[in-house]
Coordinates of C-alpha atoms and ligand atoms in Angstrom, one line a residue:
M1 CA -113.7 -78.8 -79.1
A2 CA -112.6 -75.4 -79.9
P3 CA -112.8 -74.9 -83.8
Q4 CA -109.6 -74.6 -85.5
I5 CA -109.1 -70.7 -86.8
H6 CA -107.7 -70.5 -90.5
T7 CA -106.4 -66.7 -91.4
Y8 CA -106.2 -65.2 -94.6
D9 CA -106.4 -61.8 -96.3
T10 CA -109.5 -62.7 -98.8
I11 CA -111.8 -65.4 -98.4
I12 CA -113.9 -66.0 -101.0
V13 CA -117.5 -68.1 -100.5
G14 CA -118.2 -69.6 -103.4
A15 CA -116.4 -71.3 -106.2
G16 CA -118.5 -71.2 -109.2
G17 CA -118.3 -68.6 -112.6
A18 CA -118.3 -65.6 -109.6
G19 CA -115.8 -67.0 -107.0
M20 CA -113.2 -68.4 -109.7
R21 CA -113.1 -65.1 -111.6
A22 CA -112.5 -62.8 -108.4
A23 CA -110.3 -65.8 -107.0
L24 CA -107.8 -64.8 -109.7
E25 CA -107.8 -61.7 -109.2
A26 CA -107.8 -61.6 -105.3
S27 CA -104.9 -64.2 -105.2
K28 CA -102.6 -62.1 -107.2
R29 CA -102.1 -59.6 -104.5
S30 CA -103.5 -60.9 -101.0
R31 CA -103.7 -64.4 -99.2
T32 CA -106.4 -65.8 -100.9
A33 CA -108.9 -68.9 -99.7
V34 CA -112.1 -70.2 -101.4
L35 CA -114.3 -72.0 -99.6
T36 CA -117.1 -73.8 -101.5
K37 CA -119.8 -76.3 -100.7
L38 CA -119.4 -78.2 -103.8
Y39 CA -116.3 -79.2 -105.7
P40 CA -115.5 -76.5 -107.6
T41 CA -116.5 -77.9 -111.2
R42 CA -119.9 -78.9 -109.9
S43 CA -120.9 -75.4 -109.2
H44 CA -124.3 -74.7 -110.9
T45 CA -122.1 -72.1 -113.7
G46 CA -120.9 -75.3 -115.5
A47 CA -124.8 -76.2 -116.2
A48 CA -124.8 -72.7 -118.4
Q49 CA -125.4 -73.9 -122.1
G50 CA -126.5 -71.0 -124.3
G51 CA -124.0 -68.3 -124.0
M52 CA -122.0 -65.2 -122.8
C53 CA -122.9 -62.1 -124.7
A54 CA -120.4 -59.0 -125.6
A55 CA -121.0 -56.6 -128.4
L56 CA -117.6 -58.0 -130.6
A57 CA -119.1 -57.5 -133.7
N58 CA -117.5 -60.7 -135.2
V59 CA -120.3 -61.2 -137.5
E60 CA -122.3 -58.5 -137.6
D61 CA -122.5 -54.8 -136.9
D62 CA -122.8 -54.2 -132.8
N63 CA -121.7 -52.1 -130.4
W64 CA -121.7 -52.0 -126.2
E65 CA -124.3 -49.0 -126.4
W66 CA -127.0 -51.4 -128.3
H67 CA -126.4 -54.2 -125.8
T68 CA -126.9 -51.6 -122.7
Y69 CA -129.8 -50.4 -124.3
D70 CA -131.2 -53.6 -124.2
T71 CA -130.3 -54.9 -121.3
V72 CA -132.1 -51.6 -119.8
K73 CA -135.4 -52.4 -121.8
G74 CA -134.9 -56.0 -121.3
G75 CA -134.9 -55.4 -117.3
D76 CA -137.8 -53.3 -117.5
Y77 CA -136.2 -50.2 -116.6
L78 CA -135.7 -51.2 -113.2
V79 CA -131.6 -52.1 -114.2
D80 CA -129.7 -49.4 -112.4
Q81 CA -128.1 -48.1 -115.7
D82 CA -125.0 -47.1 -114.7
A83 CA -124.0 -50.6 -113.5
A84 CA -125.3 -51.8 -117.0
E85 CA -122.8 -49.6 -118.7
I86 CA -120.1 -51.0 -117.1
M87 CA -121.1 -54.4 -118.0
C88 CA -121.7 -53.8 -121.2
K89 CA -118.4 -52.0 -122.1
E90 CA -116.4 -54.1 -120.2
A91 CA -117.9 -57.2 -121.9
I92 CA -115.3 -57.2 -124.8
D93 CA -112.6 -57.9 -122.8
A94 CA -114.3 -60.3 -120.1
V95 CA -114.6 -62.2 -123.3
L96 CA -111.0 -61.8 -124.4
D97 CA -109.9 -62.7 -121.1
L98 CA -111.5 -66.0 -121.3
E99 CA -110.2 -66.7 -124.6
K100 CA -106.6 -65.9 -123.5
M101 CA -106.9 -68.2 -120.3
G102 CA -107.3 -70.8 -123.1
L103 CA -111.7 -71.7 -123.3
P104 CA -112.5 -73.1 -126.7
F105 CA -114.8 -71.2 -127.8
S106 CA -117.2 -72.3 -131.1
R107 CA -115.7 -70.4 -133.9
T108 CA -116.7 -68.5 -137.8
P109 CA -115.5 -70.3 -140.5
E110 CA -112.6 -67.2 -140.7
G111 CA -111.2 -68.5 -137.0
K112 CA -112.8 -65.9 -134.5
I113 CA -115.3 -66.6 -131.6
D114 CA -118.5 -67.4 -133.3
Q115 CA -121.6 -65.5 -132.3
R116 CA -125.1 -66.0 -132.1
R117 CA -128.8 -64.7 -131.4
F118 CA -130.2 -64.4 -128.1
G119 CA -133.4 -63.0 -126.6
G120 CA -133.8 -59.4 -125.9
H121 CA -130.3 -58.7 -127.8
T122 CA -131.1 -56.5 -130.9
K123 CA -129.6 -54.1 -133.0
E124 CA -130.3 -50.4 -133.4
H125 CA -132.0 -50.2 -130.3
G126 CA -134.9 -53.0 -131.0
K127 CA -134.7 -53.3 -134.8
A128 CA -134.1 -56.8 -135.1
P129 CA -132.2 -59.7 -133.4
V130 CA -128.3 -59.7 -133.5
H131 CA -125.5 -62.1 -133.2
R132 CA -124.2 -61.6 -129.8
S133 CA -124.0 -64.3 -127.9
C134 CA -120.5 -65.8 -127.3
Y135 CA -120.6 -69.6 -126.9
A136 CA -118.9 -73.0 -127.0
A137 CA -121.4 -75.5 -128.3
D138 CA -124.5 -75.6 -125.9
R139 CA -121.8 -76.1 -123.1
T140 CA -120.4 -72.5 -122.6
G141 CA -121.0 -72.5 -118.7
H142 CA -118.9 -75.9 -118.3
M143 CA -115.9 -74.8 -120.3
I144 CA -115.9 -71.0 -118.2
L145 CA -115.6 -73.3 -115.2
Q146 CA -113.1 -75.5 -116.4
T147 CA -111.2 -72.6 -117.9
L148 CA -111.4 -70.6 -114.6
Y149 CA -110.7 -74.1 -112.6
Q150 CA -107.6 -74.7 -114.3
N151 CA -106.4 -71.3 -114.3
C152 CA -106.9 -71.2 -110.7
V153 CA -104.9 -74.3 -110.2
K154 CA -102.0 -73.0 -112.2
Q155 CA -102.1 -69.8 -109.8
D156 CA -102.2 -71.6 -106.9
V157 CA -105.5 -70.7 -105.6
E158 CA -106.2 -72.2 -102.3
F159 CA -109.5 -74.1 -102.1
Y160 CA -111.5 -75.4 -99.4
N161 CA -114.1 -78.1 -101.0
E162 CA -116.7 -79.7 -99.1
F163 CA -116.8 -76.7 -96.3
Y164 CA -120.5 -74.9 -95.9
V165 CA -120.2 -71.7 -94.8
L166 CA -123.4 -71.1 -92.4
D167 CA -122.1 -68.1 -91.0
L168 CA -120.9 -64.4 -91.6
L169 CA -118.9 -62.8 -88.9
L170 CA -119.3 -59.0 -88.3
H171 CA -117.6 -56.4 -86.4
T172 CA -119.1 -52.8 -85.4
D173 CA -116.7 -50.3 -84.8
A174 CA -116.9 -47.7 -82.1
D175 CA -118.4 -45.0 -84.5
G176 CA -120.9 -47.9 -85.9
T177 CA -119.2 -48.7 -89.2
Q178 CA -119.9 -52.6 -90.3
H179 CA -116.7 -54.9 -91.1
A180 CA -116.4 -58.1 -92.4
A181 CA -114.7 -60.1 -90.0
G182 CA -114.6 -63.7 -91.4
V183 CA -117.0 -66.1 -91.6
V184 CA -118.0 -69.9 -90.0
A185 CA -117.7 -72.7 -92.1
L186 CA -118.8 -76.8 -91.5
E187 CA -116.4 -79.4 -93.0
L188 CA -118.9 -81.7 -94.6
A189 CA -116.3 -85.1 -94.4
T190 CA -115.5 -84.9 -90.3
G191 CA -118.5 -82.2 -89.3
E192 CA -116.3 -79.9 -87.7
I193 CA -116.8 -76.4 -87.2
H194 CA -114.2 -74.0 -89.1
I195 CA -113.2 -70.0 -88.6
F196 CA -111.8 -68.2 -91.2
R197 CA -110.8 -65.0 -90.3
G198 CA -110.0 -62.2 -93.5
K199 CA -109.8 -58.6 -93.7
A200 CA -112.6 -59.0 -96.9
V201 CA -115.2 -61.5 -97.6
I202 CA -116.5 -61.9 -101.3
L203 CA -120.1 -63.9 -101.4
A204 CA -120.0 -65.8 -104.4
T205 CA -122.8 -68.2 -103.7
G206 CA -125.3 -68.3 -106.4
G207 CA -129.0 -68.6 -106.3
F208 CA -131.8 -69.8 -104.7
G209 CA -134.3 -72.1 -107.5
K210 CA -134.8 -74.5 -105.3
V211 CA -137.9 -72.6 -103.4
F212 CA -139.8 -73.9 -106.9
K213 CA -140.2 -77.1 -107.8
T214 CA -140.1 -77.0 -111.2
T215 CA -136.5 -75.3 -111.7
S216 CA -133.8 -75.2 -114.0
N217 CA -131.8 -74.8 -110.8
A218 CA -129.1 -77.8 -108.9
H219 CA -130.3 -79.4 -105.9
T220 CA -127.7 -77.1 -104.5
L221 CA -129.1 -73.7 -105.2
T222 CA -130.7 -72.8 -101.7
G223 CA -129.6 -69.2 -101.3
D224 CA -127.2 -69.8 -98.5
G225 CA -125.4 -66.6 -99.1
M226 CA -128.2 -64.5 -99.1
G227 CA -129.6 -66.4 -96.3
I228 CA -126.6 -65.8 -93.8
V229 CA -126.2 -62.3 -95.0
W230 CA -130.2 -61.6 -93.8
R231 CA -130.1 -63.5 -90.8
R232 CA -127.1 -60.9 -90.1
G233 CA -129.0 -57.9 -89.9
L234 CA -128.2 -57.1 -93.9
P235 CA -130.9 -56.5 -96.3
L236 CA -132.1 -57.9 -100.0
E237 CA -133.1 -56.0 -102.9
D238 CA -135.6 -57.0 -105.6
M239 CA -136.5 -60.4 -104.2
E240 CA -139.7 -60.8 -105.9
F241 CA -138.4 -60.9 -109.2
Y242 CA -137.6 -64.1 -110.2
Q243 CA -137.1 -65.2 -113.7
F244 CA -139.1 -68.2 -115.5
H245 CA -136.8 -69.1 -118.4
P246 CA -139.5 -70.0 -121.2
T247 CA -137.7 -73.5 -122.1
G248 CA -137.8 -76.0 -119.7
L249 CA -138.7 -79.6 -120.6
A250 CA -142.4 -79.8 -120.2
G251 CA -143.0 -81.6 -116.6
L252 CA -139.5 -81.5 -115.8
G253 CA -138.2 -78.2 -115.7
I254 CA -135.1 -79.0 -117.2
L255 CA -133.4 -76.5 -119.5
L256 CA -133.3 -76.5 -122.9
T257 CA -131.1 -72.9 -123.9
E258 CA -132.9 -69.5 -125.5
G259 CA -129.7 -70.8 -128.0
A260 CA -132.2 -73.0 -129.8
R261 CA -134.5 -70.5 -130.6
G262 CA -131.4 -67.9 -131.3
E263 CA -130.2 -70.9 -134.1
G264 CA -133.9 -70.5 -135.6
G265 CA -136.0 -72.8 -133.5
I266 CA -139.6 -71.6 -133.4
L267 CA -142.4 -71.9 -130.7
R268 CA -145.7 -73.4 -131.5
N269 CA -149.0 -73.8 -129.7
A270 CA -151.3 -77.2 -130.2
D271 CA -152.6 -75.6 -133.9
G272 CA -148.8 -75.2 -134.9
E273 CA -149.3 -71.6 -134.9
R274 CA -146.1 -69.6 -134.3
F275 CA -147.6 -67.4 -131.6
M276 CA -145.1 -65.5 -130.6
E277 CA -145.8 -63.5 -134.1
R278 CA -148.7 -62.0 -132.1
Y279 CA -147.5 -60.9 -128.9
A280 CA -143.8 -60.0 -129.9
P281 CA -144.5 -59.1 -134.0
T282 CA -141.0 -57.9 -134.3
I283 CA -138.5 -59.9 -132.7
K284 CA -141.2 -63.0 -131.8
D285 CA -139.6 -65.9 -130.3
L286 CA -136.4 -64.1 -129.4
A287 CA -138.3 -61.6 -127.1
P288 CA -137.0 -61.4 -123.4
R289 CA -137.8 -64.1 -121.3
D290 CA -140.5 -62.8 -119.2
I291 CA -142.5 -62.1 -122.3
V292 CA -142.1 -65.2 -123.9
A293 CA -143.1 -67.2 -120.1
R294 CA -146.2 -64.8 -120.0
S295 CA -146.9 -65.4 -124.0
M296 CA -146.7 -69.5 -123.5
V297 CA -148.8 -69.5 -120.0
L298 CA -151.5 -67.4 -121.9
E299 CA -151.9 -69.9 -125.0
V300 CA -152.3 -73.0 -122.3
R301 CA -154.8 -70.9 -120.5
D302 CA -156.3 -70.1 -123.5
G303 CA -157.4 -73.7 -124.4
R304 CA -154.3 -73.9 -127.2
G305 CA -151.5 -76.2 -125.0
A306 CA -150.0 -79.3 -126.5
G307 CA -150.3 -82.8 -125.0
P308 CA -153.0 -85.4 -123.0
N309 CA -153.6 -82.2 -120.9
K310 CA -153.1 -79.3 -123.0
D311 CA -150.7 -77.9 -120.8
Y312 CA -147.4 -77.4 -122.7
V313 CA -146.4 -75.9 -126.1
Y314 CA -143.6 -77.1 -128.6
L315 CA -140.6 -75.5 -129.6
D316 CA -139.9 -76.9 -133.1
L317 CA -136.1 -77.8 -134.4
T318 CA -137.3 -80.0 -137.1
H319 CA -136.8 -77.3 -140.5
L320 CA -133.0 -76.9 -139.1
P321 CA -130.3 -79.1 -140.8
A322 CA -129.7 -82.0 -138.6
E323 CA -125.6 -80.8 -138.6
Q324 CA -126.5 -77.5 -137.3
I325 CA -128.3 -79.0 -134.5
E326 CA -125.9 -81.6 -133.6
E327 CA -122.7 -79.4 -133.7
K328 CA -124.4 -76.2 -132.1
L329 CA -127.0 -77.9 -129.6
P330 CA -125.4 -81.4 -128.8
D331 CA -126.2 -81.4 -125.1
I332 CA -129.9 -80.1 -125.2
T333 CA -130.6 -82.4 -127.9
E334 CA -129.8 -85.6 -126.0
F335 CA -131.9 -84.1 -123.0
A336 CA -135.2 -84.3 -124.9
R337 CA -133.9 -87.6 -126.1
T338 CA -133.2 -89.0 -122.8
Y339 CA -135.7 -87.2 -120.7
L340 CA -138.9 -87.3 -122.9
G341 CA -138.0 -90.0 -125.9
V342 CA -138.2 -87.0 -127.9
E343 CA -135.9 -86.8 -131.2
P344 CA -135.9 -83.2 -131.9
T345 CA -134.6 -82.9 -135.3
T346 CA -137.8 -84.8 -136.6
E347 CA -140.3 -84.4 -133.5
L348 CA -141.3 -81.4 -131.4
V349 CA -139.9 -80.8 -128.1
P350 CA -142.8 -80.2 -125.6
V351 CA -142.1 -77.4 -123.4
Y352 CA -143.0 -75.1 -120.5
P353 CA -141.3 -72.3 -117.9
T354 CA -139.1 -73.3 -115.7
A355 CA -138.0 -71.1 -112.5
H356 CA -134.4 -70.0 -113.6
Y357 CA -133.0 -67.1 -112.2
A358 CA -132.6 -64.5 -109.1
M359 CA -132.5 -61.2 -110.2
G360 CA -132.5 -59.9 -106.8
G361 CA -130.2 -60.8 -104.0
V362 CA -127.6 -58.8 -102.0
P363 CA -127.2 -55.2 -102.5
T364 CA -124.0 -54.3 -104.0
N365 CA -122.8 -51.0 -105.6
I366 CA -120.5 -51.0 -108.6
A367 CA -117.2 -51.7 -106.7
G368 CA -119.0 -54.8 -105.5
E369 CA -119.2 -53.5 -102.0
V370 CA -122.4 -54.9 -100.0
L371 CA -124.7 -52.3 -98.5
A372 CA -126.4 -51.9 -95.4
D373 CA -128.8 -49.7 -96.9
N374 CA -129.3 -47.5 -99.5
D375 CA -125.7 -46.2 -99.5
T376 CA -123.7 -47.3 -96.4
V377 CA -121.2 -50.0 -97.2
V378 CA -119.9 -52.9 -94.7
K379 CA -116.1 -52.6 -95.2
G380 CA -114.2 -55.4 -96.4
L381 CA -117.6 -57.3 -97.5
Y382 CA -118.1 -58.0 -101.1
A383 CA -120.8 -59.9 -103.1
A384 CA -120.8 -61.0 -106.8
G385 CA -122.8 -63.2 -109.4
E386 CA -126.3 -64.8 -108.9
V387 CA -126.2 -63.9 -105.2
A388 CA -125.8 -60.1 -105.8
C389 CA -128.0 -57.7 -107.0
V390 CA -126.1 -54.4 -108.7
S391 CA -128.5 -54.6 -110.4
V392 CA -127.8 -54.9 -113.7
H393 CA -130.5 -57.3 -114.7
G394 CA -133.6 -55.2 -112.9
S395 CA -136.8 -56.7 -113.3
N396 CA -135.8 -59.2 -115.9
R397 CA -132.5 -60.5 -117.0
L398 CA -131.5 -61.0 -120.8
G399 CA -130.1 -64.3 -121.7
T400 CA -126.2 -64.3 -121.8
N401 CA -126.4 -61.7 -119.4
S402 CA -125.3 -63.7 -116.0
L403 CA -122.3 -65.5 -117.6
L404 CA -121.1 -62.0 -118.5
D405 CA -122.5 -60.6 -114.6
I406 CA -120.6 -63.5 -113.0
N407 CA -117.1 -62.6 -115.2
V408 CA -117.3 -59.0 -115.1
F409 CA -118.8 -58.4 -111.6
G410 CA -116.5 -61.3 -110.2
R411 CA -113.1 -59.8 -111.0
R412 CA -114.1 -56.4 -109.9
A413 CA -114.8 -57.8 -106.6
G414 CA -111.8 -59.6 -107.0
I415 CA -109.6 -56.4 -107.4
N416 CA -111.4 -54.3 -105.0
A417 CA -111.3 -56.6 -102.1
A418 CA -107.6 -57.5 -102.5
E419 CA -107.2 -53.6 -102.8
Y420 CA -109.0 -53.5 -99.8
T421 CA -107.0 -56.0 -98.0
E422 CA -103.5 -54.2 -98.6
Q423 CA -104.4 -51.1 -96.2
A424 CA -107.1 -53.0 -93.9
E425 CA -106.5 -54.4 -90.8
L426 CA -108.4 -57.6 -89.8
Q427 CA -110.9 -56.9 -87.4
P428 CA -111.5 -58.6 -83.9
L429 CA -114.1 -61.3 -84.0
P430 CA -116.8 -61.8 -81.2
G431 CA -116.6 -64.1 -78.1
E432 CA -117.3 -67.9 -79.2
P433 CA -117.8 -66.6 -82.8
E434 CA -118.6 -70.4 -84.1
Q435 CA -121.6 -70.0 -81.4
A436 CA -124.7 -69.1 -83.6
V437 CA -123.7 -72.3 -86.1
V438 CA -123.1 -74.6 -83.1
S439 CA -126.3 -74.1 -81.8
M440 CA -127.9 -74.4 -84.8
V441 CA -126.4 -77.4 -85.7
E442 CA -126.5 -78.9 -82.8
G443 CA -130.1 -77.9 -82.4
L444 CA -130.9 -79.9 -85.5
R445 CA -128.6 -82.7 -85.0
T446 CA -130.4 -83.5 -81.3
S447 CA -134.1 -82.5 -82.3
T448 CA -136.7 -85.3 -81.6
G449 CA -139.0 -83.0 -84.0
H450 CA -141.5 -85.2 -86.4
E451 CA -141.5 -82.9 -89.0
R452 CA -139.1 -84.3 -92.0
V453 CA -137.1 -81.9 -94.1
A454 CA -138.2 -83.3 -97.9
A455 CA -141.9 -83.2 -96.9
L456 CA -141.4 -79.6 -95.8
R457 CA -139.4 -78.4 -98.8
A458 CA -142.0 -80.4 -101.0
E459 CA -144.8 -78.2 -99.6
L460 CA -142.8 -75.6 -100.0
Q461 CA -141.7 -75.9 -103.7
T462 CA -145.5 -77.0 -104.4
T463 CA -147.2 -73.8 -103.0
M464 CA -144.4 -71.7 -104.6
D465 CA -145.1 -73.2 -108.0
Q466 CA -149.2 -72.8 -107.8
N467 CA -149.1 -69.3 -106.0
A468 CA -145.9 -67.2 -107.1
G469 CA -145.6 -68.4 -110.8
V470 CA -145.3 -66.7 -113.9
Y471 CA -148.5 -64.7 -113.0
R472 CA -149.7 -63.7 -109.2
N473 CA -152.3 -61.9 -108.0
D474 CA -152.9 -60.8 -104.2
E475 CA -155.0 -64.1 -103.7
T476 CA -152.4 -66.3 -104.8
L477 CA -149.9 -64.7 -102.8
A478 CA -151.6 -64.4 -99.5
Q479 CA -151.7 -68.1 -99.8
A480 CA -148.4 -68.5 -100.5
E481 CA -147.2 -66.3 -97.5
K482 CA -149.6 -68.4 -95.2
D483 CA -148.1 -71.5 -96.4
V484 CA -144.4 -70.2 -95.9
K485 CA -145.4 -68.7 -92.2
E486 CA -146.8 -71.8 -91.8
L487 CA -143.9 -74.2 -93.2
Q488 CA -141.6 -72.1 -91.0
R489 CA -143.3 -73.0 -87.5
R490 CA -143.2 -76.6 -88.4
Y491 CA -139.3 -75.9 -88.9
R492 CA -138.8 -75.7 -86.0
D493 CA -139.8 -78.9 -85.1
V494 CA -137.7 -80.6 -87.9
A495 CA -135.4 -83.5 -87.1
V496 CA -132.9 -85.2 -89.2
Q497 CA -132.4 -88.6 -89.0
D498 CA -128.6 -89.0 -89.3
K499 CA -127.1 -88.0 -86.3
G500 CA -123.6 -88.8 -87.1
K501 CA -120.9 -85.9 -87.6
R502 CA -119.3 -87.3 -91.1
F503 CA -120.5 -86.6 -94.3
N504 CA -124.0 -85.7 -93.0
T505 CA -125.7 -84.1 -96.0
D506 CA -129.3 -85.0 -93.8
L507 CA -128.3 -82.2 -91.6
L508 CA -127.1 -79.5 -93.8
E509 CA -130.1 -80.2 -96.2
A510 CA -132.3 -78.9 -92.9
V511 CA -129.8 -75.7 -92.8
E512 CA -130.6 -75.1 -96.4
L513 CA -134.2 -75.7 -96.1
G514 CA -134.5 -72.9 -93.7
F515 CA -132.6 -70.8 -95.9
L516 CA -135.3 -71.4 -98.5
L517 CA -138.0 -70.8 -96.0
D518 CA -136.6 -67.5 -95.4
L519 CA -136.1 -66.3 -99.0
A520 CA -139.4 -67.6 -99.9
E521 CA -141.4 -65.4 -97.3
I522 CA -139.6 -62.3 -98.8
L523 CA -140.4 -63.1 -102.0
V524 CA -143.7 -63.4 -101.4
I525 CA -144.6 -60.4 -99.1
G526 CA -142.2 -58.2 -101.6
A527 CA -144.6 -59.6 -104.7
R528 CA -147.8 -58.9 -102.9
N529 CA -146.4 -55.6 -101.9
R530 CA -145.3 -54.5 -105.6
T531 CA -149.0 -53.6 -107.1
E532 CA -147.9 -53.2 -110.8
S533 CA -146.6 -55.4 -113.3
R534 CA -142.8 -55.4 -114.1
G535 CA -140.6 -57.4 -115.7
A536 CA -141.2 -60.9 -114.2
Q537 CA -143.4 -60.1 -111.6
A538 CA -146.9 -60.2 -113.5
R539 CA -149.7 -59.0 -111.6
E540 CA -153.0 -60.2 -112.8
D541 CA -154.8 -57.6 -110.4
Y542 CA -152.6 -54.8 -111.8
P543 CA -151.5 -55.5 -114.8
T544 CA -149.8 -52.1 -116.2
R545 CA -146.2 -50.8 -115.5
D546 CA -146.4 -47.9 -112.8
D547 CA -143.5 -46.0 -113.0
V548 CA -144.5 -43.1 -110.6
N549 CA -145.3 -45.2 -108.0
W550 CA -142.8 -48.7 -108.7
Q551 CA -140.2 -47.2 -110.7
K552 CA -137.9 -48.0 -107.6
H553 CA -136.0 -51.0 -106.0
T554 CA -137.5 -53.1 -103.3
M555 CA -135.2 -53.0 -100.1
A556 CA -136.3 -55.7 -97.5
Y557 CA -135.3 -55.8 -93.9
R558 CA -135.3 -58.0 -90.8
E559 CA -136.2 -56.7 -88.2
K560 CA -137.1 -57.8 -84.2
D561 CA -141.1 -57.7 -83.7
G562 CA -140.8 -57.2 -80.1
D563 CA -142.5 -61.0 -79.5
G564 CA -139.0 -62.4 -79.8
G565 CA -139.5 -63.3 -83.3
Y566 CA -138.8 -61.1 -86.3
K567 CA -140.6 -59.2 -89.0
I568 CA -139.7 -58.1 -92.6
R569 CA -140.0 -54.7 -93.2
L570 CA -139.7 -53.5 -96.6
D571 CA -138.6 -49.9 -98.0
Y572 CA -137.2 -48.7 -101.4
K573 CA -134.1 -47.9 -103.2
P574 CA -134.0 -45.4 -106.4
V575 CA -133.3 -46.8 -110.0
I576 CA -130.4 -45.2 -111.1
V577 CA -131.0 -43.5 -114.8
T578 CA -128.3 -42.3 -116.7
R579 CA -129.4 -42.2 -120.3
Y580 CA -132.9 -43.9 -120.9
Q581 CA -136.2 -42.7 -119.4
P582 CA -138.7 -45.5 -119.3
T583 CA -140.7 -46.4 -122.5
E584 CA -143.5 -48.3 -123.7
R585 CA -141.5 -51.5 -123.8
K586 CA -142.8 -53.1 -127.1
Y587 CA -140.4 -55.8 -129.2
Ligands
FAD1 C1 -129.4 -74.9 -116.6 C2 -128.8 -73.0 -116.3 C3 -128.1 -73.1 -117.8 C4 -128.1 -71.5 -117.9 N1 -127.2 -70.8 -118.7 C5 -126.9 -69.7 -118.6 C6 -126.4 -69.1 -120.3 O1 -125.8 -69.6 -121.1 N2 -125.9 -68.0 -119.9 C7 -125.8 -67.3 -119.1 O2 -125.6 -66.2 -118.8 N3 -126.7 -67.7 -117.8 C8 -127.0 -68.9 -117.6 N4 -127.5 -69.4 -116.6 C9 -127.3 -68.9 -115.4 C10 -126.0 -68.5 -114.8 O3 -125.2 -69.9 -115.4 C11 -125.9 -68.6 -113.4 O4 -126.7 -67.5 -113.1 C12 -124.3 -68.4 -113.1 O5 -123.3 -68.9 -113.4 C13 -124.0 -68.2 -111.2 O6 -123.1 -67.9 -111.5 P1 -121.8 -67.9 -109.5 O7 -121.0 -68.2 -109.9 O8 -123.2 -66.8 -109.2 O9 -122.8 -69.1 -109.0 P2 -122.6 -70.9 -109.1 O10 -122.4 -71.3 -110.6 O11 -124.0 -71.5 -108.5 O12 -122.1 -70.8 -107.8 C14 -122.0 -71.2 -106.2 C15 -121.0 -71.6 -105.8 O13 -121.0 -71.2 -104.4 C16 -120.7 -72.6 -103.4 N5 -121.9 -72.3 -102.3 C17 -122.9 -72.4 -102.1 N6 -123.5 -72.2 -100.8 C18 -122.3 -72.3 -100.0 C19 -122.4 -72.2 -98.8 N7 -122.9 -72.1 -98.0 N8 -120.7 -72.6 -98.7 C20 -119.7 -72.6 -99.1 N9 -119.9 -72.7 -100.7 C21 -121.4 -72.3 -101.3 C22 -121.1 -73.6 -104.2 O14 -120.6 -74.7 -104.0 C23 -120.6 -72.7 -105.7 O15 -119.3 -73.1 -106.1 C24 -127.9 -70.7 -116.4 C25 -128.5 -71.4 -115.1 C26 -128.8 -72.5 -114.8 C27 -129.3 -73.0 -113.9

């Protein structure tokens, strides 16, 4: 059956914070559709806990320049500083916009938006932690997502819920310029294929934390947007930089916000020692995540881990007043009670690093436009949020800078896309635009292979946890690369049990696994190639940062290998430095 064709000006893929913030802008001046594989309020933004930072200076002295400095230093000097300046400057309005939309922030006694401390956010260029994170208890992301959704509903934004976008349509014109032409989606309820034509496409599909086993990320974070762009021959940037959040519930990975340490929580080893005093004497438990995660792993490796297997450390909240914990951290204390049976007001909570956030992704400029190489724009194609790499987070994101990123760059992408559609034309579609999706989906549905999605995914996650985690070296990364290649080979023989059309999540999980395998390979190859340690990339065999050779972004390209297959080619892009030259990163 021929697919249905829908025509809009702006197509937004994803209804998390970035997608809906973009939709609020784009729909004001262009006919906009939002396609989302999840019902909007189930997007992962809703799981965000600790806060969104902006130098409001409501609690103490602060300014956006200090925030920029912290972001650049936190990202270990791989941050594009022009982008970080924009983000930190626009942060203030981004928070106030949400307040005007009705977001119920936690308040100071005088009624201002309250702010708390967070890792790596300091005053006067690193002197002491600063109160910069605006929050709504430990449900900040939930409040952002609900507020944005309600405002989208108020503004009559058109949503296509449970539509899985599986391909991007591009048109190359006579002079070789690439343009966005639309997307191809599968409707979950019917299994039907739909084509959405648009003058502009904004990708806001979030991260890919499911390449790891121990992860804070939802089951749905499979990097579809990155995978789609990759298969269409566009590059991905800095994929080796994957963040591990220090405080996952031990053995489970469920996140306990850094806000717990912002409220005064302390990490202790099995001897009860506050070990972060040794690793980051000035800001201790509020050092950036890469440093805290490494310190925890070292404590465990050196035999000071707690528990029967000595394989975790403790988060200690017991010295904080119970009312403060209940009021400021209600959800995470409940998680500790429910999942580990621990009472955080009186007992220590077992924690260990958990895979959390992709610093890399689809390269964009500060307007949110997607890049086909270091500077060529794909006309009409935008990306924002965790799927994108602007790069404001460099090699290590500071806590609370992602909720900020999605609001600032979601808004910019929405405005710029809508403006673009006012003067652009619809692009011609290729003949049979649905063809690639149909053959992928039908190939999976009718496969008689013997491999199972769940088994392959589990093996992928295990090798990634073991070999591409907080610490890596050439040997572990070579093992991961070999394992991923073998899993890709076996994936060709994957079959799904559900052969039906309606609500075939079995089939879609197989598609998602394909994206995860592609992204894992790029991550591992990039990490192996980068022979230095910087931010989240900690190489045991190259323990220092090497600015002479490596203060540059990795750009990965998918190219034909001559044997009918594909190979990954790595190239580089200079880091944009405006004010801050790299210096030794001490905290
Ligand atoms: C547990 C947890 C706590 C966090 N806490 C904080 C915090 O306190 N502060 C902070 O700054 N950051 C935090 N983060 C990080 C932050 O929440 C995320 O990076 C951010 O919310 C990502 O937003 P997004 O809009 O880019 O993507 P998401 O919110 O993940 O949304 C992705 C959207 O894309 C859609 N989508 C994906 N694939 C497809 C497809 N193929 N077709 C159609 N639609 C698709 C999904 O349906 C979804 O709507 C946290 C993250 C986690 C996991």
